[in-house]
Amino acid sequence: MTVDKPLSDNEKTSLFIKLTSIVNRINIANQFAYIKPVEIELGAGDGSFIVQYAKLHPEHNFIAVERLLGRARKVEKKAVRAGLENLRIIRIEAGYFIKYLLPEQSIFKMHIYFPDPWPKARHSKNRLIQPNFLKDLLKVMEINGEIYLRTDSKAYFEQMIEVFEQFKEFQKIETSDELKKINTDFEQQFISKGFPIFYTAYKYMPLKE
């Protein structure tokens, strides 16, 4: 088993997490200067949400997960300009990251905003929010950890609720006004066109034996 090494002085100039293995779980503590509760945004886009939110909450560490290199670089540029020391970026597919690379019970909050809706019925099986994905979330979320979701797709929103209701460990909670005021890049476009935004959120509370 390989162990992630602390970042060198040269590596600290980049906010990208450098993987030493794609099969061993990362050591999150080694990615940041200070150990703090960790929040993750899956599909961070150009960083519009996570950079603003990380700036408002220096008491937490943040990881932006983004598959596309161009978008990931935009996140880094914004974070550097904002002088953020509590944000890191990883370029990888979201489902793989959750399933194989995150340590157990390591995440305080998970933000999943505007995942690909796969609008055609025959493609809905490709959506991220599925029972198997929630099984993976159960492993990586801290007890009382929170998961926040947004979408402009009513059909996907209904599926999100249906899937989460299958897991009694996830209890529905409200999305705070503070969170709602911070928009993603996609969200800004949807709002400008008058599209409705659907919110849902859950807290991980293990079942008592």
PDB file of C-alpha atoms in Angstrom:
ATOM      1  CA  MET A   1       0.000   0.000   0.000  1.00  0.00           C
ATOM      2  CA  THR A   2       1.380   3.388  -0.941  1.00  0.00           C
ATOM      3  CA  VAL A   3       1.166   6.366   1.387  1.00  0.00           C
ATOM      4  CA  ASP A   4       0.626   9.918   0.158  1.00  0.00           C
ATOM      5  CA  LYS A   5       3.544  12.167   1.070  1.00  0.00           C
ATOM      6  CA  PRO A   6       3.129  15.746   2.326  1.00  0.00           C
ATOM      7  CA  LEU A   7       3.361  18.315  -0.444  1.00  0.00           C
ATOM      8  CA  SER A   8       6.835  19.685  -1.205  1.00  0.00           C
ATOM      9  CA  ASP A   9       7.442  23.441  -1.464  1.00  0.00           C
ATOM     10  CA  ASN A  10       7.349  23.204  -5.259  1.00  0.00           C
ATOM     11  CA  GLU A  11       4.158  21.179  -5.291  1.00  0.00           C
ATOM     12  CA  LYS A  12       2.420  23.635  -2.969  1.00  0.00           C
ATOM     13  CA  THR A  13       2.353  26.167  -5.792  1.00  0.00           C
ATOM     14  CA  SER A  14      -0.306  23.986  -7.430  1.00  0.00           C
ATOM     15  CA  LEU A  15      -3.709  23.367  -5.852  1.00  0.00           C
ATOM     16  CA  PHE A  16      -4.150  20.088  -7.712  1.00  0.00           C
ATOM     17  CA  ILE A  17      -4.038  16.884  -5.679  1.00  0.00           C
ATOM     18  CA  LYS A  18      -1.370  14.641  -7.191  1.00  0.00           C
ATOM     19  CA  LEU A  19      -2.347  10.995  -6.957  1.00  0.00           C
ATOM     20  CA  THR A  20       0.382   8.476  -6.178  1.00  0.00           C
ATOM     21  CA  SER A  21      -2.084   5.667  -6.896  1.00  0.00           C
ATOM     22  CA  ILE A  22      -5.511   5.330  -8.485  1.00  0.00           C
ATOM     23  CA  VAL A  23      -6.432   2.334  -6.315  1.00  0.00           C
ATOM     24  CA  ASN A  24      -5.323   3.420  -2.835  1.00  0.00           C
ATOM     25  CA  ARG A  25      -7.315   5.911  -0.808  1.00  0.00           C
ATOM     26  CA  ILE A  26      -5.836   9.384  -0.486  1.00  0.00           C
ATOM     27  CA  ASN A  27      -4.573  10.805   2.777  1.00  0.00           C
ATOM     28  CA  ILE A  28      -6.658  13.976   2.952  1.00  0.00           C
ATOM     29  CA  ALA A  29      -4.747  15.401   5.918  1.00  0.00           C
ATOM     30  CA  ASN A  30      -1.562  15.498   3.836  1.00  0.00           C
ATOM     31  CA  GLN A  31      -3.201  17.729   1.245  1.00  0.00           C
ATOM     32  CA  PHE A  32      -3.753  20.695   3.550  1.00  0.00           C
ATOM     33  CA  ALA A  33      -1.671  22.751   5.963  1.00  0.00           C
ATOM     34  CA  TYR A  34      -4.200  22.236   8.761  1.00  0.00           C
ATOM     35  CA  ILE A  35      -6.594  19.444   9.661  1.00  0.00           C
ATOM     36  CA  LYS A  36     -10.179  20.701   9.421  1.00  0.00           C
ATOM     37  CA  PRO A  37     -13.601  19.276   8.503  1.00  0.00           C
ATOM     38  CA  VAL A  38     -13.695  18.525   4.788  1.00  0.00           C
ATOM     39  CA  GLU A  39     -16.324  19.586   2.268  1.00  0.00           C
ATOM     40  CA  ILE A  40     -16.431  18.355  -1.319  1.00  0.00           C
ATOM     41  CA  GLU A  41     -18.124  19.643  -4.440  1.00  0.00           C
ATOM     42  CA  LEU A  42     -18.622  16.988  -7.106  1.00  0.00           C
ATOM     43  CA  GLY A  43     -18.550  18.553 -10.556  1.00  0.00           C
ATOM     44  CA  ALA A  44     -17.206  21.947  -9.520  1.00  0.00           C
ATOM     45  CA  GLY A  45     -17.478  23.493 -12.996  1.00  0.00           C
ATOM     46  CA  ASP A  46     -15.526  26.754 -13.139  1.00  0.00           C
ATOM     47  CA  GLY A  47     -15.448  27.058  -9.341  1.00  0.00           C
ATOM     48  CA  SER A  48     -18.128  29.746  -9.038  1.00  0.00           C
ATOM     49  CA  PHE A  49     -19.671  28.062  -5.994  1.00  0.00           C
ATOM     50  CA  ILE A  50     -16.801  26.425  -4.179  1.00  0.00           C
ATOM     51  CA  VAL A  51     -14.388  29.365  -4.341  1.00  0.00           C
ATOM     52  CA  GLN A  52     -16.971  31.730  -2.848  1.00  0.00           C
ATOM     53  CA  TYR A  53     -18.029  29.221  -0.220  1.00  0.00           C
ATOM     54  CA  ALA A  54     -14.471  28.267   0.773  1.00  0.00           C
ATOM     55  CA  LYS A  55     -13.641  31.951   1.223  1.00  0.00           C
ATOM     56  CA  LEU A  56     -16.615  32.335   3.580  1.00  0.00           C
ATOM     57  CA  HIS A  57     -15.599  29.267   5.609  1.00  0.00           C
ATOM     58  CA  PRO A  58     -11.847  29.251   6.359  1.00  0.00           C
ATOM     59  CA  GLU A  59     -12.596  26.900   9.262  1.00  0.00           C
ATOM     60  CA  HIS A  60     -13.150  24.071   6.741  1.00  0.00           C
ATOM     61  CA  ASN A  61     -11.085  22.452   4.000  1.00  0.00           C
ATOM     62  CA  PHE A  62     -12.544  21.976   0.522  1.00  0.00           C
ATOM     63  CA  ILE A  63     -11.953  19.652  -2.424  1.00  0.00           C
ATOM     64  CA  ALA A  64     -13.267  20.537  -5.883  1.00  0.00           C
ATOM     65  CA  VAL A  65     -13.804  17.452  -8.028  1.00  0.00           C
ATOM     66  CA  GLU A  66     -13.902  18.204 -11.752  1.00  0.00           C
ATOM     67  CA  ARG A  67     -13.280  15.834 -14.651  1.00  0.00           C
ATOM     68  CA  LEU A  68     -12.608  18.412 -17.364  1.00  0.00           C
ATOM     69  CA  LEU A  69      -9.137  19.973 -17.338  1.00  0.00           C
ATOM     70  CA  GLY A  70     -10.202  23.394 -18.628  1.00  0.00           C
ATOM     71  CA  ARG A  71     -12.777  23.806 -15.886  1.00  0.00           C
ATOM     72  CA  ALA A  72     -10.418  22.497 -13.219  1.00  0.00           C
ATOM     73  CA  ARG A  73      -7.826  25.082 -14.225  1.00  0.00           C
ATOM     74  CA  LYS A  74     -10.452  27.814 -13.906  1.00  0.00           C
ATOM     75  CA  VAL A  75     -11.152  26.648 -10.351  1.00  0.00           C
ATOM     76  CA  GLU A  76      -7.452  26.863  -9.533  1.00  0.00           C
ATOM     77  CA  LYS A  77      -7.081  30.315 -11.073  1.00  0.00           C
ATOM     78  CA  LYS A  78     -10.017  31.675  -9.068  1.00  0.00           C
ATOM     79  CA  ALA A  79      -8.799  30.055  -5.854  1.00  0.00           C
ATOM     80  CA  VAL A  80      -5.276  31.449  -6.275  1.00  0.00           C
ATOM     81  CA  ARG A  81      -6.612  34.926  -6.963  1.00  0.00           C
ATOM     82  CA  ALA A  82      -8.766  34.657  -3.831  1.00  0.00           C
ATOM     83  CA  GLY A  83      -5.719  33.609  -1.795  1.00  0.00           C
ATOM     84  CA  LEU A  84      -7.375  30.407  -0.618  1.00  0.00           C
ATOM     85  CA  GLU A  85      -5.230  27.956   1.313  1.00  0.00           C
ATOM     86  CA  ASN A  86      -8.131  25.680   2.219  1.00  0.00           C
ATOM     87  CA  LEU A  87      -9.088  24.494  -1.273  1.00  0.00           C
ATOM     88  CA  ARG A  88      -7.658  21.684  -3.388  1.00  0.00           C
ATOM     89  CA  ILE A  89      -8.666  20.338  -6.797  1.00  0.00           C
ATOM     90  CA  ILE A  90      -8.708  16.830  -8.172  1.00  0.00           C
ATOM     91  CA  ARG A  91      -9.374  15.955 -11.802  1.00  0.00           C
ATOM     92  CA  ILE A  92     -11.241  12.664 -11.815  1.00  0.00           C
ATOM     93  CA  GLU A  93     -14.652  11.131 -12.411  1.00  0.00           C
ATOM     94  CA  ALA A  94     -16.900  11.775  -9.399  1.00  0.00           C
ATOM     95  CA  GLY A  95     -18.275   8.274  -8.877  1.00  0.00           C
ATOM     96  CA  TYR A  96     -14.805   6.695  -9.009  1.00  0.00           C
ATOM     97  CA  PHE A  97     -13.463   9.257  -6.564  1.00  0.00           C
ATOM     98  CA  ILE A  98     -16.151   8.471  -4.007  1.00  0.00           C
ATOM     99  CA  LYS A  99     -16.002   4.714  -4.416  1.00  0.00           C
ATOM    100  CA  TYR A 100     -12.264   4.119  -4.508  1.00  0.00           C
ATOM    101  CA  LEU A 101     -10.241   7.116  -3.307  1.00  0.00           C
ATOM    102  CA  LEU A 102     -11.954   8.666  -0.285  1.00  0.00           C
ATOM    103  CA  PRO A 103     -11.228   7.272   3.191  1.00  0.00           C
ATOM    104  CA  GLU A 104     -14.146   6.026   5.264  1.00  0.00           C
ATOM    105  CA  GLN A 105     -16.040   8.603   7.349  1.00  0.00           C
ATOM    106  CA  SER A 106     -13.827  11.422   6.108  1.00  0.00           C
ATOM    107  CA  ILE A 107     -16.309  13.929   4.647  1.00  0.00           C
ATOM    108  CA  PHE A 108     -18.288  16.501   6.620  1.00  0.00           C
ATOM    109  CA  LYS A 109     -20.360  17.925   3.752  1.00  0.00           C
ATOM    110  CA  MET A 110     -20.937  16.879   0.147  1.00  0.00           C
ATOM    111  CA  HIS A 111     -22.212  19.297  -2.506  1.00  0.00           C
ATOM    112  CA  ILE A 112     -23.676  17.812  -5.694  1.00  0.00           C
ATOM    113  CA  TYR A 113     -24.980  20.594  -7.900  1.00  0.00           C
ATOM    114  CA  PHE A 114     -26.457  20.168 -11.360  1.00  0.00           C
ATOM    115  CA  PRO A 115     -25.094  16.710 -12.185  1.00  0.00           C
ATOM    116  CA  ASP A 116     -25.699  15.631 -15.778  1.00  0.00           C
ATOM    117  CA  PRO A 117     -29.501  15.046 -15.947  1.00  0.00           C
ATOM    118  CA  TRP A 118     -29.378  12.543 -18.837  1.00  0.00           C
ATOM    119  CA  PRO A 119     -32.860  13.740 -19.840  1.00  0.00           C
ATOM    120  CA  LYS A 120     -33.827  10.877 -22.164  1.00  0.00           C
ATOM    121  CA  ALA A 121     -35.617   8.096 -20.275  1.00  0.00           C
ATOM    122  CA  ARG A 122     -33.423   5.377 -21.755  1.00  0.00           C
ATOM    123  CA  HIS A 123     -30.323   7.184 -20.461  1.00  0.00           C
ATOM    124  CA  SER A 124     -31.535   7.814 -16.901  1.00  0.00           C
ATOM    125  CA  LYS A 125     -29.545   4.824 -15.669  1.00  0.00           C
ATOM    126  CA  ASN A 126     -26.411   6.891 -16.304  1.00  0.00           C
ATOM    127  CA  ARG A 127     -27.347   9.495 -13.690  1.00  0.00           C
ATOM    128  CA  LEU A 128     -24.996   9.806 -10.736  1.00  0.00           C
ATOM    129  CA  ILE A 129     -27.660   9.581  -8.037  1.00  0.00           C
ATOM    130  CA  GLN A 130     -28.390   5.854  -7.931  1.00  0.00           C
ATOM    131  CA  PRO A 131     -28.668   3.330  -5.064  1.00  0.00           C
ATOM    132  CA  ASN A 132     -25.107   2.052  -5.539  1.00  0.00           C
ATOM    133  CA  PHE A 133     -23.757   5.601  -5.356  1.00  0.00           C
ATOM    134  CA  LEU A 134     -25.570   6.176  -2.069  1.00  0.00           C
ATOM    135  CA  LYS A 135     -24.076   2.972  -0.702  1.00  0.00           C
ATOM    136  CA  ASP A 136     -20.668   4.476  -1.401  1.00  0.00           C
ATOM    137  CA  LEU A 137     -21.691   7.748   0.275  1.00  0.00           C
ATOM    138  CA  LEU A 138     -22.650   5.831   3.414  1.00  0.00           C
ATOM    139  CA  LYS A 139     -19.029   4.761   3.737  1.00  0.00           C
ATOM    140  CA  VAL A 140     -17.311   8.125   3.246  1.00  0.00           C
ATOM    141  CA  MET A 141     -19.641  10.500   5.113  1.00  0.00           C
ATOM    142  CA  GLU A 142     -18.971  11.388   8.733  1.00  0.00           C
ATOM    143  CA  ILE A 143     -21.762  10.669  11.206  1.00  0.00           C
ATOM    144  CA  ASN A 144     -24.134  13.663  10.982  1.00  0.00           C
ATOM    145  CA  GLY A 145     -22.456  14.629   7.715  1.00  0.00           C
ATOM    146  CA  GLU A 146     -24.619  16.519   5.246  1.00  0.00           C
ATOM    147  CA  ILE A 147     -25.292  16.140   1.518  1.00  0.00           C
ATOM    148  CA  TYR A 148     -26.675  19.007  -0.555  1.00  0.00           C
ATOM    149  CA  LEU A 149     -28.134  18.628  -4.044  1.00  0.00           C
ATOM    150  CA  ARG A 150     -29.472  20.977  -6.725  1.00  0.00           C
ATOM    151  CA  THR A 151     -30.841  20.452 -10.213  1.00  0.00           C
ATOM    152  CA  ASP A 152     -32.911  22.246 -12.812  1.00  0.00           C
ATOM    153  CA  SER A 153     -34.411  18.921 -13.939  1.00  0.00           C
ATOM    154  CA  LYS A 154     -37.722  18.083 -12.254  1.00  0.00           C
ATOM    155  CA  ALA A 155     -37.456  14.448 -13.367  1.00  0.00           C
ATOM    156  CA  TYR A 156     -33.963  14.106 -11.882  1.00  0.00           C
ATOM    157  CA  PHE A 157     -35.063  15.906  -8.726  1.00  0.00           C
ATOM    158  CA  GLU A 158     -37.844  13.371  -8.252  1.00  0.00           C
ATOM    159  CA  GLN A 159     -35.377  10.541  -8.811  1.00  0.00           C
ATOM    160  CA  MET A 160     -32.993  12.011  -6.228  1.00  0.00           C
ATOM    161  CA  ILE A 161     -35.733  12.040  -3.612  1.00  0.00           C
ATOM    162  CA  GLU A 162     -36.890   8.545  -4.547  1.00  0.00           C
ATOM    163  CA  VAL A 163     -33.387   7.112  -4.254  1.00  0.00           C
ATOM    164  CA  PHE A 164     -32.571   8.830  -0.952  1.00  0.00           C
ATOM    165  CA  GLU A 165     -35.857   7.640   0.531  1.00  0.00           C
ATOM    166  CA  GLN A 166     -34.632   4.071   0.035  1.00  0.00           C
ATOM    167  CA  PHE A 167     -31.946   4.688   2.659  1.00  0.00           C
ATOM    168  CA  LYS A 168     -33.256   5.348   6.164  1.00  0.00           C
ATOM    169  CA  GLU A 169     -29.746   6.467   7.196  1.00  0.00           C
ATOM    170  CA  PHE A 170     -30.275   9.685   5.250  1.00  0.00           C
ATOM    171  CA  GLN A 171     -32.667  12.083   6.977  1.00  0.00           C
ATOM    172  CA  LYS A 172     -34.040  15.023   5.010  1.00  0.00           C
ATOM    173  CA  ILE A 173     -32.907  18.500   6.099  1.00  0.00           C
ATOM    174  CA  GLU A 174     -33.301  22.020   4.708  1.00  0.00           C
ATOM    175  CA  THR A 175     -30.838  23.875   2.510  1.00  0.00           C
ATOM    176  CA  SER A 176     -29.738  27.067   4.260  1.00  0.00           C
ATOM    177  CA  ASP A 177     -30.347  30.496   2.763  1.00  0.00           C
ATOM    178  CA  GLU A 178     -26.581  31.053   2.801  1.00  0.00           C
ATOM    179  CA  LEU A 179     -26.045  28.103   0.483  1.00  0.00           C
ATOM    180  CA  LYS A 180     -28.891  29.069  -1.832  1.00  0.00           C
ATOM    181  CA  LYS A 181     -27.388  32.529  -2.345  1.00  0.00           C
ATOM    182  CA  ILE A 182     -24.134  31.114  -3.730  1.00  0.00           C
ATOM    183  CA  ASN A 183     -24.686  30.014  -7.318  1.00  0.00           C
ATOM    184  CA  THR A 184     -22.739  27.707  -9.604  1.00  0.00           C
ATOM    185  CA  ASP A 185     -21.900  28.786 -13.147  1.00  0.00           C
ATOM    186  CA  PHE A 186     -24.665  26.583 -14.563  1.00  0.00           C
ATOM    187  CA  GLU A 187     -27.112  27.893 -12.000  1.00  0.00           C
ATOM    188  CA  GLN A 188     -26.465  31.484 -13.026  1.00  0.00           C
ATOM    189  CA  GLN A 189     -27.378  30.581 -16.590  1.00  0.00           C
ATOM    190  CA  PHE A 190     -30.539  28.741 -15.548  1.00  0.00           C
ATOM    191  CA  ILE A 191     -31.700  31.598 -13.326  1.00  0.00           C
ATOM    192  CA  SER A 192     -31.097  34.153 -16.084  1.00  0.00           C
ATOM    193  CA  LYS A 193     -33.393  32.096 -18.330  1.00  0.00           C
ATOM    194  CA  GLY A 194     -36.079  31.826 -15.668  1.00  0.00           C
ATOM    195  CA  PHE A 195     -35.651  28.096 -15.034  1.00  0.00           C
ATOM    196  CA  PRO A 196     -36.730  26.814 -11.596  1.00  0.00           C
ATOM    197  CA  ILE A 197     -34.046  25.391  -9.293  1.00  0.00           C
ATOM    198  CA  PHE A 198     -34.850  22.356  -7.155  1.00  0.00           C
ATOM    199  CA  TYR A 199     -33.057  21.824  -3.828  1.00  0.00           C
ATOM    200  CA  THR A 200     -32.876  18.863  -1.506  1.00  0.00           C
ATOM    201  CA  ALA A 201     -30.500  17.925   1.333  1.00  0.00           C
ATOM    202  CA  TYR A 202     -29.865  15.052   3.740  1.00  0.00           C
ATOM    203  CA  LYS A 203     -28.017  14.247   6.936  1.00  0.00           C
ATOM    204  CA  TYR A 204     -26.276  10.923   7.490  1.00  0.00           C
ATOM    205  CA  MET A 205     -27.541   9.382  10.723  1.00  0.00           C
ATOM    206  CA  PRO A 206     -26.598   5.703  11.109  1.00  0.00           C
ATOM    207  CA  LEU A 207     -29.408   3.385  12.143  1.00  0.00           C
ATOM    208  CA  LYS A 208     -29.331   2.248  15.744  1.00  0.00           C
ATOM    209  CA  GLU A 209     -28.759  -1.465  16.136  1.00  0.00           C
TER     210      GLU A 209
END
